[in-house]
mmCIF file with all atom_site columns, C-alpha atoms in Angstrom:
data_model
loop_
_atom_site.group_PDB
_atom_site.id
_atom_site.type_symbol
_atom_site.label_atom_id
_atom_site.label_alt_id
_atom_site.label_comp_id
_atom_site.label_asym_id
_atom_site.label_entity_id
_atom_site.label_seq_id
_atom_site.pdbx_PDB_ins_code
_atom_site.Cartn_x
_atom_site.Cartn_y
_atom_site.Cartn_z
_atom_site.occupancy
_atom_site.B_iso_or_equiv
_atom_site.pdbx_formal_charge
_atom_site.auth_seq_id
_atom_site.auth_comp_id
_atom_site.auth_asym_id
_atom_site.auth_atom_id
_atom_site.pdbx_PDB_model_num
ATOM 1   C CA . ASN V 1 1   ? -8.253  19.245  4.191   1.00 0.00 ? 1   ASN V CA 1
ATOM 2   C CA . ALA V 1 2   ? -9.489  15.727  4.857   1.00 0.00 ? 2   ALA V CA 1
ATOM 3   C CA . GLY V 1 3   ? -7.396  12.812  3.708   1.00 0.00 ? 3   GLY V CA 1
ATOM 4   C CA . VAL V 1 4   ? -8.625  9.678   1.997   1.00 0.00 ? 4   VAL V CA 1
ATOM 5   C CA . MET V 1 5   ? -11.690 8.519   3.940   1.00 0.00 ? 5   MET V CA 1
ATOM 6   C CA . GLN V 1 6   ? -12.576 4.872   4.131   1.00 0.00 ? 6   GLN V CA 1
ATOM 7   C CA . ASN V 1 7   ? -15.574 3.388   5.856   1.00 0.00 ? 7   ASN V CA 1
ATOM 8   C CA . PRO V 1 8   ? -16.423 1.386   7.676   1.00 0.00 ? 8   PRO V CA 1
ATOM 9   C CA . ARG V 1 9   ? -13.140 0.951   9.563   1.00 0.00 ? 9   ARG V CA 1
ATOM 10  C CA . HIS V 1 10  ? -14.185 -2.536  10.629  1.00 0.00 ? 10  HIS V CA 1
ATOM 11  C CA . LEU V 1 11  ? -16.696 -4.822  8.943   1.00 0.00 ? 11  LEU V CA 1
ATOM 12  C CA . VAL V 1 12  ? -17.825 -8.263  10.037  1.00 0.00 ? 12  VAL V CA 1
ATOM 13  C CA . ARG V 1 13  ? -19.716 -10.453 7.603   1.00 0.00 ? 13  ARG V CA 1
ATOM 14  C CA . ARG V 1 14  ? -20.940 -14.026 7.710   1.00 0.00 ? 14  ARG V CA 1
ATOM 15  C CA . ARG V 1 15  ? -19.908 -16.368 4.927   1.00 0.00 ? 15  ARG V CA 1
ATOM 16  C CA . GLY V 1 16  ? -22.125 -15.858 1.909   1.00 0.00 ? 16  GLY V CA 1
ATOM 17  C CA . GLN V 1 17  ? -23.027 -12.225 2.676   1.00 0.00 ? 17  GLN V CA 1
ATOM 18  C CA . GLU V 1 18  ? -21.995 -9.206  0.664   1.00 0.00 ? 18  GLU V CA 1
ATOM 19  C CA . ALA V 1 19  ? -19.381 -6.681  1.784   1.00 0.00 ? 19  ALA V CA 1
ATOM 20  C CA . ARG V 1 20  ? -19.380 -3.094  0.532   1.00 0.00 ? 20  ARG V CA 1
ATOM 21  C CA . LEU V 1 21  ? -16.339 -0.968  1.235   1.00 0.00 ? 21  LEU V CA 1
ATOM 22  C CA . ARG V 1 22  ? -16.380 2.758   0.548   1.00 0.00 ? 22  ARG V CA 1
ATOM 23  C CA . CYS V 1 23  ? -13.578 5.146   -0.289  1.00 0.00 ? 23  CYS V CA 1
ATOM 24  C CA . SER V 1 24  ? -13.858 8.911   -0.621  1.00 0.00 ? 24  SER V CA 1
ATOM 25  C CA . PRO V 1 25  ? -10.713 10.293  -2.273  1.00 0.00 ? 25  PRO V CA 1
ATOM 26  C CA . MET V 1 26  ? -8.982  13.472  -1.204  1.00 0.00 ? 26  MET V CA 1
ATOM 27  C CA . LYS V 1 27  ? -10.469 16.674  -2.545  1.00 0.00 ? 27  LYS V CA 1
ATOM 28  C CA . GLY V 1 28  ? -9.281  17.236  -6.075  1.00 0.00 ? 28  GLY V CA 1
ATOM 29  C CA . HIS V 1 29  ? -8.227  13.620  -6.591  1.00 0.00 ? 29  HIS V CA 1
ATOM 30  C CA . SER V 1 30  ? -9.926  11.780  -9.437  1.00 0.00 ? 30  SER V CA 1
ATOM 31  C CA . HIS V 1 31  ? -7.866  8.581   -9.414  1.00 0.00 ? 31  HIS V CA 1
ATOM 32  C CA . VAL V 1 32  ? -8.558  5.778   -6.939  1.00 0.00 ? 32  VAL V CA 1
ATOM 33  C CA . TYR V 1 33  ? -6.657  2.553   -6.268  1.00 0.00 ? 33  TYR V CA 1
ATOM 34  C CA . TRP V 1 34  ? -7.689  -0.412  -4.137  1.00 0.00 ? 34  TRP V CA 1
ATOM 35  C CA . TYR V 1 35  ? -5.239  -2.735  -2.391  1.00 0.00 ? 35  TYR V CA 1
ATOM 36  C CA . ARG V 1 36  ? -5.642  -5.794  -0.180  1.00 0.00 ? 36  ARG V CA 1
ATOM 37  C CA . GLN V 1 37  ? -3.344  -6.654  2.726   1.00 0.00 ? 37  GLN V CA 1
ATOM 38  C CA . LEU V 1 38  ? -3.324  -10.082 4.316   1.00 0.00 ? 38  LEU V CA 1
ATOM 39  C CA . PRO V 1 39  ? -1.818  -10.489 7.826   1.00 0.00 ? 39  PRO V CA 1
ATOM 40  C CA . GLU V 1 40  ? 1.988   -10.298 7.842   1.00 0.00 ? 40  GLU V CA 1
ATOM 41  C CA . GLU V 1 41  ? 2.005   -9.344  4.146   1.00 0.00 ? 41  GLU V CA 1
ATOM 42  C CA . GLY V 1 42  ? 2.516   -6.270  2.018   1.00 0.00 ? 42  GLY V CA 1
ATOM 43  C CA . LEU V 1 43  ? -0.266  -4.594  0.089   1.00 0.00 ? 43  LEU V CA 1
ATOM 44  C CA . LYS V 1 44  ? -1.371  -6.191  -3.182  1.00 0.00 ? 44  LYS V CA 1
ATOM 45  C CA . PHE V 1 45  ? -2.829  -4.048  -5.952  1.00 0.00 ? 45  PHE V CA 1
ATOM 46  C CA . MET V 1 46  ? -6.380  -4.884  -6.966  1.00 0.00 ? 46  MET V CA 1
ATOM 47  C CA . VAL V 1 47  ? -7.882  -2.206  -9.189  1.00 0.00 ? 47  VAL V CA 1
ATOM 48  C CA . TYR V 1 48  ? -7.333  1.327   -10.497 1.00 0.00 ? 48  TYR V CA 1
ATOM 49  C CA . LEU V 1 49  ? -10.278 3.554   -11.350 1.00 0.00 ? 49  LEU V CA 1
ATOM 50  C CA . GLN V 1 50  ? -10.952 7.036   -12.598 1.00 0.00 ? 50  GLN V CA 1
ATOM 51  C CA . LYS V 1 51  ? -14.374 8.611   -12.476 1.00 0.00 ? 51  LYS V CA 1
ATOM 52  C CA . GLU V 1 52  ? -16.807 6.184   -14.156 1.00 0.00 ? 52  GLU V CA 1
ATOM 53  C CA . ASN V 1 53  ? -13.972 4.131   -15.656 1.00 0.00 ? 53  ASN V CA 1
ATOM 54  C CA . ILE V 1 54  ? -12.005 1.068   -14.650 1.00 0.00 ? 54  ILE V CA 1
ATOM 55  C CA . ILE V 1 55  ? -8.454  1.601   -15.891 1.00 0.00 ? 55  ILE V CA 1
ATOM 56  C CA . ASP V 1 56  ? -6.736  -1.531  -14.611 1.00 0.00 ? 56  ASP V CA 1
ATOM 57  C CA . GLU V 1 57  ? -8.354  -4.455  -12.793 1.00 0.00 ? 57  GLU V CA 1
ATOM 58  C CA . SER V 1 58  ? -5.480  -6.877  -13.284 1.00 0.00 ? 58  SER V CA 1
ATOM 59  C CA . GLY V 1 59  ? -5.218  -7.557  -9.534  1.00 0.00 ? 59  GLY V CA 1
ATOM 60  C CA . MET V 1 60  ? -8.893  -8.178  -8.972  1.00 0.00 ? 60  MET V CA 1
ATOM 61  C CA . PRO V 1 61  ? -10.160 -11.747 -8.529  1.00 0.00 ? 61  PRO V CA 1
ATOM 62  C CA . LYS V 1 62  ? -12.300 -12.672 -11.506 1.00 0.00 ? 62  LYS V CA 1
ATOM 63  C CA . GLU V 1 63  ? -15.313 -13.708 -9.472  1.00 0.00 ? 63  GLU V CA 1
ATOM 64  C CA . ARG V 1 64  ? -17.262 -12.097 -6.652  1.00 0.00 ? 64  ARG V CA 1
ATOM 65  C CA . PHE V 1 65  ? -15.240 -8.870  -6.630  1.00 0.00 ? 65  PHE V CA 1
ATOM 66  C CA . SER V 1 66  ? -16.243 -5.662  -8.376  1.00 0.00 ? 66  SER V CA 1
ATOM 67  C CA . ALA V 1 67  ? -15.377 -1.986  -8.071  1.00 0.00 ? 67  ALA V CA 1
ATOM 68  C CA . GLU V 1 68  ? -16.890 1.253   -9.232  1.00 0.00 ? 68  GLU V CA 1
ATOM 69  C CA . PHE V 1 69  ? -16.167 4.954   -8.989  1.00 0.00 ? 69  PHE V CA 1
ATOM 70  C CA . PRO V 1 70  ? -19.317 6.802   -10.021 1.00 0.00 ? 70  PRO V CA 1
ATOM 71  C CA . LYS V 1 71  ? -19.519 10.378  -11.197 1.00 0.00 ? 71  LYS V CA 1
ATOM 72  C CA . GLU V 1 72  ? -20.921 11.361  -7.808  1.00 0.00 ? 72  GLU V CA 1
ATOM 73  C CA . GLY V 1 73  ? -20.078 9.723   -4.511  1.00 0.00 ? 73  GLY V CA 1
ATOM 74  C CA . PRO V 1 74  ? -17.375 7.442   -3.211  1.00 0.00 ? 74  PRO V CA 1
ATOM 75  C CA . SER V 1 75  ? -15.659 4.536   -4.864  1.00 0.00 ? 75  SER V CA 1
ATOM 76  C CA . ILE V 1 76  ? -17.134 1.189   -3.837  1.00 0.00 ? 76  ILE V CA 1
ATOM 77  C CA . LEU V 1 77  ? -15.387 -2.163  -3.609  1.00 0.00 ? 77  LEU V CA 1
ATOM 78  C CA . ARG V 1 78  ? -18.003 -4.899  -3.511  1.00 0.00 ? 78  ARG V CA 1
ATOM 79  C CA . ILE V 1 79  ? -17.346 -8.482  -2.498  1.00 0.00 ? 79  ILE V CA 1
ATOM 80  C CA . GLN V 1 80  ? -20.233 -10.875 -3.047  1.00 0.00 ? 80  GLN V CA 1
ATOM 81  C CA . GLN V 1 81  ? -20.728 -14.181 -1.220  1.00 0.00 ? 81  GLN V CA 1
ATOM 82  C CA . VAL V 1 82  ? -17.755 -13.580 1.060   1.00 0.00 ? 82  VAL V CA 1
ATOM 83  C CA . VAL V 1 83  ? -15.583 -16.484 2.185   1.00 0.00 ? 83  VAL V CA 1
ATOM 84  C CA . ARG V 1 84  ? -13.141 -16.715 5.106   1.00 0.00 ? 84  ARG V CA 1
ATOM 85  C CA . GLY V 1 85  ? -10.215 -16.118 2.766   1.00 0.00 ? 85  GLY V CA 1
ATOM 86  C CA . ASP V 1 86  ? -11.559 -12.641 2.012   1.00 0.00 ? 86  ASP V CA 1
ATOM 87  C CA . SER V 1 87  ? -10.701 -11.561 5.562   1.00 0.00 ? 87  SER V CA 1
ATOM 88  C CA . ALA V 1 88  ? -8.069  -8.875  5.166   1.00 0.00 ? 88  ALA V CA 1
ATOM 89  C CA . ALA V 1 89  ? -7.428  -5.150  5.378   1.00 0.00 ? 89  ALA V CA 1
ATOM 90  C CA . TYR V 1 90  ? -8.532  -3.295  2.255   1.00 0.00 ? 90  TYR V CA 1
ATOM 91  C CA . PHE V 1 91  ? -6.841  0.012   1.539   1.00 0.00 ? 91  PHE V CA 1
ATOM 92  C CA . CYS V 1 92  ? -7.778  2.718   -0.868  1.00 0.00 ? 92  CYS V CA 1
ATOM 93  C CA . ALA V 1 93  ? -5.377  5.322   -2.236  1.00 0.00 ? 93  ALA V CA 1
ATOM 94  C CA . SER V 1 94  ? -6.104  8.384   -4.325  1.00 0.00 ? 94  SER V CA 1
ATOM 95  C CA . SER V 1 95  ? -4.087  10.733  -6.484  1.00 0.00 ? 95  SER V CA 1
ATOM 96  C CA . PRO V 1 96  ? -4.817  13.913  -8.447  1.00 0.00 ? 96  PRO V CA 1
ATOM 97  C CA . GLY V 1 97  ? -3.580  12.494  -11.731 1.00 0.00 ? 97  GLY V CA 1
ATOM 98  C CA . THR V 1 98  ? -1.624  9.686   -13.290 1.00 0.00 ? 98  THR V CA 1
ATOM 99  C CA . GLY V 1 99  ? 1.661   8.840   -11.655 1.00 0.00 ? 99  GLY V CA 1
ATOM 100 C CA . LEU V 1 100 ? 2.577   8.911   -8.021  1.00 0.00 ? 100 LEU V CA 1
ATOM 101 C CA . TYR V 1 101 ? 2.528   12.612  -7.153  1.00 0.00 ? 101 TYR V CA 1
ATOM 102 C CA . GLY V 1 102 ? 0.164   13.141  -4.213  1.00 0.00 ? 102 GLY V CA 1
ATOM 103 C CA . TYR V 1 103 ? -0.575  9.412   -3.934  1.00 0.00 ? 103 TYR V CA 1
ATOM 104 C CA . THR V 1 104 ? -2.151  9.009   -0.481  1.00 0.00 ? 104 THR V CA 1
ATOM 105 C CA . PHE V 1 105 ? -3.549  6.000   1.371   1.00 0.00 ? 105 PHE V CA 1
ATOM 106 C CA . GLY V 1 106 ? -6.594  5.833   3.607   1.00 0.00 ? 106 GLY V CA 1
ATOM 107 C CA . SER V 1 107 ? -6.673  4.062   6.971   1.00 0.00 ? 107 SER V CA 1
ATOM 108 C CA . GLY V 1 108 ? -8.278  0.955   5.548   1.00 0.00 ? 108 GLY V CA 1
ATOM 109 C CA . THR V 1 109 ? -11.281 -1.265  6.187   1.00 0.00 ? 109 THR V CA 1
ATOM 110 C CA . ARG V 1 110 ? -10.667 -4.439  8.160   1.00 0.00 ? 110 ARG V CA 1
ATOM 111 C CA . LEU V 1 111 ? -12.986 -7.131  6.876   1.00 0.00 ? 111 LEU V CA 1
ATOM 112 C CA . THR V 1 112 ? -13.558 -10.194 9.025   1.00 0.00 ? 112 THR V CA 1
ATOM 113 C CA . VAL V 1 113 ? -15.590 -13.068 7.623   1.00 0.00 ? 113 VAL V CA 1
ATOM 114 C CA . VAL V 1 114 ? -17.009 -15.399 10.268  1.00 0.00 ? 114 VAL V CA 1
ATOM 115 C CA . GLY Y 2 1   ? 2.892   -11.676 -9.758  1.00 0.00 ? 1   GLY Y CA 1
ATOM 116 C CA . GLN Y 2 2   ? 6.007   -9.578  -9.268  1.00 0.00 ? 2   GLN Y CA 1
ATOM 117 C CA . GLN Y 2 3   ? 7.191   -9.312  -5.668  1.00 0.00 ? 3   GLN Y CA 1
ATOM 118 C CA . LEU Y 2 4   ? 9.869   -7.380  -3.924  1.00 0.00 ? 4   LEU Y CA 1
ATOM 119 C CA . ASN Y 2 5   ? 12.250  -9.157  -1.576  1.00 0.00 ? 5   ASN Y CA 1
ATOM 120 C CA . GLN Y 2 6   ? 12.542  -7.076  1.560   1.00 0.00 ? 6   GLN Y CA 1
ATOM 121 C CA . SER Y 2 7   ? 14.952  -7.817  4.396   1.00 0.00 ? 7   SER Y CA 1
ATOM 122 C CA . PRO Y 2 8   ? 15.231  -8.237  7.223   1.00 0.00 ? 8   PRO Y CA 1
ATOM 123 C CA . GLN Y 2 9   ? 11.718  -9.432  8.043   1.00 0.00 ? 9   GLN Y CA 1
ATOM 124 C CA . SER Y 2 10  ? 12.027  -8.112  11.566  1.00 0.00 ? 10  SER Y CA 1
ATOM 125 C CA . MET Y 2 11  ? 14.562  -6.458  13.796  1.00 0.00 ? 11  MET Y CA 1
ATOM 126 C CA . PHE Y 2 12  ? 14.885  -5.242  17.333  1.00 0.00 ? 12  PHE Y CA 1
ATOM 127 C CA . ILE Y 2 13  ? 16.380  -1.876  18.056  1.00 0.00 ? 13  ILE Y CA 1
ATOM 128 C CA . GLN Y 2 14  ? 17.634  -0.045  21.070  1.00 0.00 ? 14  GLN Y CA 1
ATOM 129 C CA . GLU Y 2 15  ? 17.124  3.652   21.224  1.00 0.00 ? 15  GLU Y CA 1
ATOM 130 C CA . GLY Y 2 16  ? 19.988  5.445   19.557  1.00 0.00 ? 16  GLY Y CA 1
ATOM 131 C CA . GLU Y 2 17  ? 20.950  2.605   17.215  1.00 0.00 ? 17  GLU Y CA 1
ATOM 132 C CA . ASP Y 2 18  ? 21.132  2.991   13.452  1.00 0.00 ? 18  ASP Y CA 1
ATOM 133 C CA . VAL Y 2 19  ? 18.857  0.750   11.403  1.00 0.00 ? 19  VAL Y CA 1
ATOM 134 C CA . SER Y 2 20  ? 19.200  -0.464  7.827   1.00 0.00 ? 20  SER Y CA 1
ATOM 135 C CA . MET Y 2 21  ? 16.808  -2.396  5.585   1.00 0.00 ? 21  MET Y CA 1
ATOM 136 C CA . ASN Y 2 22  ? 16.712  -3.104  1.877   1.00 0.00 ? 22  ASN Y CA 1
ATOM 137 C CA . CYS Y 2 23  ? 14.629  -4.302  -1.023  1.00 0.00 ? 23  CYS Y CA 1
ATOM 138 C CA . THR Y 2 24  ? 15.544  -6.114  -4.206  1.00 0.00 ? 24  THR Y CA 1
ATOM 139 C CA . SER Y 2 25  ? 13.637  -6.926  -7.339  1.00 0.00 ? 25  SER Y CA 1
ATOM 140 C CA . SER Y 2 26  ? 14.188  -9.226  -10.285 1.00 0.00 ? 26  SER Y CA 1
ATOM 141 C CA . SER Y 2 27  ? 12.938  -6.544  -12.676 1.00 0.00 ? 27  SER Y CA 1
ATOM 142 C CA . ILE Y 2 28  ? 13.807  -2.911  -13.217 1.00 0.00 ? 28  ILE Y CA 1
ATOM 143 C CA . PHE Y 2 29  ? 11.822  -0.282  -11.351 1.00 0.00 ? 29  PHE Y CA 1
ATOM 144 C CA . ASN Y 2 30  ? 11.468  3.363   -12.329 1.00 0.00 ? 30  ASN Y CA 1
ATOM 145 C CA . THR Y 2 31  ? 10.337  4.467   -8.872  1.00 0.00 ? 31  THR Y CA 1
ATOM 146 C CA . TRP Y 2 32  ? 11.084  3.306   -5.350  1.00 0.00 ? 32  TRP Y CA 1
ATOM 147 C CA . LEU Y 2 33  ? 9.049   4.364   -2.348  1.00 0.00 ? 33  LEU Y CA 1
ATOM 148 C CA . TRP Y 2 34  ? 9.454   3.716   1.368   1.00 0.00 ? 34  TRP Y CA 1
ATOM 149 C CA . TYR Y 2 35  ? 6.395   3.662   3.640   1.00 0.00 ? 35  TYR Y CA 1
ATOM 150 C CA . LYS Y 2 36  ? 5.772   3.234   7.359   1.00 0.00 ? 36  LYS Y CA 1
ATOM 151 C CA . GLN Y 2 37  ? 2.617   1.566   8.625   1.00 0.00 ? 37  GLN Y CA 1
ATOM 152 C CA . ASP Y 2 38  ? 1.458   1.827   12.224  1.00 0.00 ? 38  ASP Y CA 1
ATOM 153 C CA . PRO Y 2 39  ? -1.031  -0.709  13.641  1.00 0.00 ? 39  PRO Y CA 1
ATOM 154 C CA . GLY Y 2 40  ? -4.541  -0.153  12.348  1.00 0.00 ? 40  GLY Y CA 1
ATOM 155 C CA . GLU Y 2 41  ? -3.476  2.530   9.888   1.00 0.00 ? 41  GLU Y CA 1
ATOM 156 C CA . GLY Y 2 42  ? -2.634  2.875   6.231   1.00 0.00 ? 42  GLY Y CA 1
ATOM 157 C CA . PRO Y 2 43  ? 0.900   3.276   4.892   1.00 0.00 ? 43  PRO Y CA 1
ATOM 158 C CA . VAL Y 2 44  ? 2.411   6.737   5.150   1.00 0.00 ? 44  VAL Y CA 1
ATOM 159 C CA . LEU Y 2 45  ? 5.018   7.803   2.610   1.00 0.00 ? 45  LEU Y CA 1
ATOM 160 C CA . LEU Y 2 46  ? 8.481   8.460   4.037   1.00 0.00 ? 46  LEU Y CA 1
ATOM 161 C CA . ILE Y 2 47  ? 10.703  8.886   0.994   1.00 0.00 ? 47  ILE Y CA 1
ATOM 162 C CA . ALA Y 2 48  ? 10.203  8.716   -2.783  1.00 0.00 ? 48  ALA Y CA 1
ATOM 163 C CA . LEU Y 2 49  ? 13.054  8.008   -5.224  1.00 0.00 ? 49  LEU Y CA 1
ATOM 164 C CA . TYR Y 2 50  ? 12.743  8.621   -8.960  1.00 0.00 ? 50  TYR Y CA 1
ATOM 165 C CA . LYS Y 2 51  ? 16.253  8.345   -10.426 1.00 0.00 ? 51  LYS Y CA 1
ATOM 166 C CA . ALA Y 2 52  ? 18.836  5.577   -10.380 1.00 0.00 ? 52  ALA Y CA 1
ATOM 167 C CA . GLY Y 2 53  ? 21.594  6.459   -7.943  1.00 0.00 ? 53  GLY Y CA 1
ATOM 168 C CA . GLU Y 2 54  ? 19.458  9.045   -6.176  1.00 0.00 ? 54  GLU Y CA 1
ATOM 169 C CA . LEU Y 2 55  ? 20.175  9.454   -2.459  1.00 0.00 ? 55  LEU Y CA 1
ATOM 170 C CA . THR Y 2 56  ? 17.478  11.275  -0.516  1.00 0.00 ? 56  THR Y CA 1
ATOM 171 C CA . SER Y 2 57  ? 17.138  12.217  3.143   1.00 0.00 ? 57  SER Y CA 1
ATOM 172 C CA . ASN Y 2 58  ? 14.127  13.081  5.259   1.00 0.00 ? 58  ASN Y CA 1
ATOM 173 C CA . GLY Y 2 59  ? 15.291  13.975  8.754   1.00 0.00 ? 59  GLY Y CA 1
ATOM 174 C CA . ARG Y 2 60  ? 16.924  10.897  10.238  1.00 0.00 ? 60  ARG Y CA 1
ATOM 175 C CA . LEU Y 2 61  ? 15.895  8.775   7.266   1.00 0.00 ? 61  LEU Y CA 1
ATOM 176 C CA . THR Y 2 62  ? 18.051  8.236   4.203   1.00 0.00 ? 62  THR Y CA 1
ATOM 177 C CA . ALA Y 2 63  ? 17.143  6.127   1.194   1.00 0.00 ? 63  ALA Y CA 1
ATOM 178 C CA . GLN Y 2 64  ? 18.917  5.299   -2.056  1.00 0.00 ? 64  GLN Y CA 1
ATOM 179 C CA . PHE Y 2 65  ? 17.722  4.132   -5.462  1.00 0.00 ? 65  PHE Y CA 1
ATOM 180 C CA . GLY Y 2 66  ? 20.221  1.506   -6.615  1.00 0.00 ? 66  GLY Y CA 1
ATOM 181 C CA . ILE Y 2 67  ? 22.232  2.052   -9.785  1.00 0.00 ? 67  ILE Y CA 1
ATOM 182 C CA . THR Y 2 68  ? 20.934  -1.178  -11.303 1.00 0.00 ? 68  THR Y CA 1
ATOM 183 C CA . ARG Y 2 69  ? 17.350  0.050   -10.627 1.00 0.00 ? 69  ARG Y CA 1
ATOM 184 C CA . LYS Y 2 70  ? 16.653  -3.301  -8.992  1.00 0.00 ? 70  LYS Y CA 1
ATOM 185 C CA . ASP Y 2 71  ? 17.245  -2.385  -5.370  1.00 0.00 ? 71  ASP Y CA 1
ATOM 186 C CA . SER Y 2 72  ? 16.872  0.263   -2.711  1.00 0.00 ? 72  SER Y CA 1
ATOM 187 C CA . PHE Y 2 73  ? 17.826  0.691   0.922   1.00 0.00 ? 73  PHE Y CA 1
ATOM 188 C CA . LEU Y 2 74  ? 16.488  2.704   3.825   1.00 0.00 ? 74  LEU Y CA 1
ATOM 189 C CA . ASN Y 2 75  ? 18.594  3.806   6.791   1.00 0.00 ? 75  ASN Y CA 1
ATOM 190 C CA . ILE Y 2 76  ? 17.283  5.255   10.030  1.00 0.00 ? 76  ILE Y CA 1
ATOM 191 C CA . SER Y 2 77  ? 19.891  6.965   12.184  1.00 0.00 ? 77  SER Y CA 1
ATOM 192 C CA . ALA Y 2 78  ? 19.756  7.350   15.963  1.00 0.00 ? 78  ALA Y CA 1
ATOM 193 C CA . SER Y 2 79  ? 16.469  5.475   16.318  1.00 0.00 ? 79  SER Y CA 1
ATOM 194 C CA . ILE Y 2 80  ? 13.822  6.613   18.792  1.00 0.00 ? 80  ILE Y CA 1
ATOM 195 C CA . PRO Y 2 81  ? 10.865  4.693   20.262  1.00 0.00 ? 81  PRO Y CA 1
ATOM 196 C CA . SER Y 2 82  ? 8.353   6.157   17.797  1.00 0.00 ? 82  SER Y CA 1
ATOM 197 C CA . ASP Y 2 83  ? 10.306  4.546   14.923  1.00 0.00 ? 83  ASP Y CA 1
ATOM 198 C CA . VAL Y 2 84  ? 8.670   1.251   15.909  1.00 0.00 ? 84  VAL Y CA 1
ATOM 199 C CA . GLY Y 2 85  ? 6.336   -0.002  13.198  1.00 0.00 ? 85  GLY Y CA 1
ATOM 200 C CA . ILE Y 2 86  ? 6.368   -1.822  9.877   1.00 0.00 ? 86  ILE Y CA 1
ATOM 201 C CA . TYR Y 2 87  ? 8.356   -0.380  6.996   1.00 0.00 ? 87  TYR Y CA 1
ATOM 202 C CA . PHE Y 2 88  ? 7.480   -1.273  3.424   1.00 0.00 ? 88  PHE Y CA 1
ATOM 203 C CA . CYS Y 2 89  ? 9.326   -0.711  0.216   1.00 0.00 ? 89  CYS Y CA 1
ATOM 204 C CA . ALA Y 2 90  ? 7.188   -0.266  -2.867  1.00 0.00 ? 90  ALA Y CA 1
ATOM 205 C CA . GLY Y 2 91  ? 8.022   0.220   -6.488  1.00 0.00 ? 91  GLY Y CA 1
ATOM 206 C CA . GLN Y 2 92  ? 6.619   0.857   -9.893  1.00 0.00 ? 92  GLN Y CA 1
ATOM 207 C CA . GLU Y 2 93  ? 7.924   -1.169  -12.836 1.00 0.00 ? 93  GLU Y CA 1
ATOM 208 C CA . THR Y 2 94  ? 9.305   0.437   -15.955 1.00 0.00 ? 94  THR Y CA 1
ATOM 209 C CA . ASP Y 2 95  ? 6.808   -1.211  -18.244 1.00 0.00 ? 95  ASP Y CA 1
ATOM 210 C CA . GLY Y 2 96  ? 4.180   0.641   -16.301 1.00 0.00 ? 96  GLY Y CA 1
ATOM 211 C CA . GLY Y 2 97  ? 1.383   -1.840  -16.347 1.00 0.00 ? 97  GLY Y CA 1
ATOM 212 C CA . SER Y 2 98  ? -1.068  0.845   -15.627 1.00 0.00 ? 98  SER Y CA 1
ATOM 213 C CA . GLN Y 2 99  ? 0.318   3.972   -14.100 1.00 0.00 ? 99  GLN Y CA 1
ATOM 214 C CA . GLY Y 2 100 ? -0.087  4.164   -10.381 1.00 0.00 ? 100 GLY Y CA 1
ATOM 215 C CA . ASN Y 2 101 ? -0.256  0.553   -9.268  1.00 0.00 ? 101 ASN Y CA 1
ATOM 216 C CA . LEU Y 2 102 ? 2.499   -0.195  -6.793  1.00 0.00 ? 102 LEU Y CA 1
ATOM 217 C CA . ILE Y 2 103 ? 4.229   -3.455  -5.927  1.00 0.00 ? 103 ILE Y CA 1
ATOM 218 C CA . PHE Y 2 104 ? 4.968   -3.838  -2.222  1.00 0.00 ? 104 PHE Y CA 1
ATOM 219 C CA . GLY Y 2 105 ? 7.534   -5.797  -0.250  1.00 0.00 ? 105 GLY Y CA 1
ATOM 220 C CA . LYS Y 2 106 ? 6.404   -7.883  2.709   1.00 0.00 ? 106 LYS Y CA 1
ATOM 221 C CA . GLY Y 2 107 ? 7.686   -5.377  5.229   1.00 0.00 ? 107 GLY Y CA 1
ATOM 222 C CA . THR Y 2 108 ? 10.326  -5.030  7.927   1.00 0.00 ? 108 THR Y CA 1
ATOM 223 C CA . LYS Y 2 109 ? 8.909   -4.986  11.433  1.00 0.00 ? 109 LYS Y CA 1
ATOM 224 C CA . LEU Y 2 110 ? 10.844  -2.769  13.815  1.00 0.00 ? 110 LEU Y CA 1
ATOM 225 C CA . SER Y 2 111 ? 10.435  -3.505  17.526  1.00 0.00 ? 111 SER Y CA 1
ATOM 226 C CA . VAL Y 2 112 ? 12.074  -2.216  20.667  1.00 0.00 ? 112 VAL Y CA 1
ATOM 227 C CA . LYS Y 2 113 ? 14.606  -4.499  22.337  1.00 0.00 ? 113 LYS Y CA 1
ATOM 228 C CA . PRO Y 2 114 ? 13.291  -5.723  25.673  1.00 0.00 ? 114 PRO Y CA 1
#
C-alpha cells in the first residue's frame, strides 16, 4: 500500500523557467493538500483540492502559482517563471475525505532555483 | 496569517532524559497534532488530539490538548538517539477555513548532546 508519492524528489530550475511538481495521493484518497516549507520554518498551507476542483487556494501566491487535480493522474503544482525565493521544500498530503482522518504527507520535492 | 508559537526552538538531549516542548496560539483550535520530521522527509504524525483537556500517549510520547484550546504540549520520556529530529505542532482552527488545512509551528529541533 504505497504512501503519498511525490516526484521529483529534487528539482533544479534556472530563474525564469517553469517548475512542475507532481503528487499521487494514497489509494482511495480523493483530497490533496499542498504545503511549502522554507528552511528552518514550519509548513505553510498553499492549496486544497479535490478531484477536478480547487476547494481552498487561500495560501497560494496570486501570481505564477497554479494547482490542479485532474480526474485521472496526479495533482500538479505549477510554478511559472521561478525566482530564487521559490526555493523551498514542497509537500503534498492526501486524505480520504474531509477532516484529518488518514491525513498523510509525502516526502516532498526540494526545489532549488539557481 | 495565523502562526503557532512553538518552544523551545532547539534543545540538546542526553540519552535517557525526558523532553518537553509546547505550542501556543492566539486563537482557539479544535484539533492539535504533533509531527516528527527527519531530514529529507515529510512530517510523520505522532499524536492527534481532538478534545480540550485530552491527554494521549503513544509509547514514550505523551501529549495534551490544553483546556483553553489555545495550547498543547508534547513530552518524550527516556529519550533515545532515534528521537533526534524536528518536532512540529500543527492545529486546525475552529472557524475551519476550509477543512483540512493545517497551521504549523516553526518546530523544535532535538539534537544529541555532544
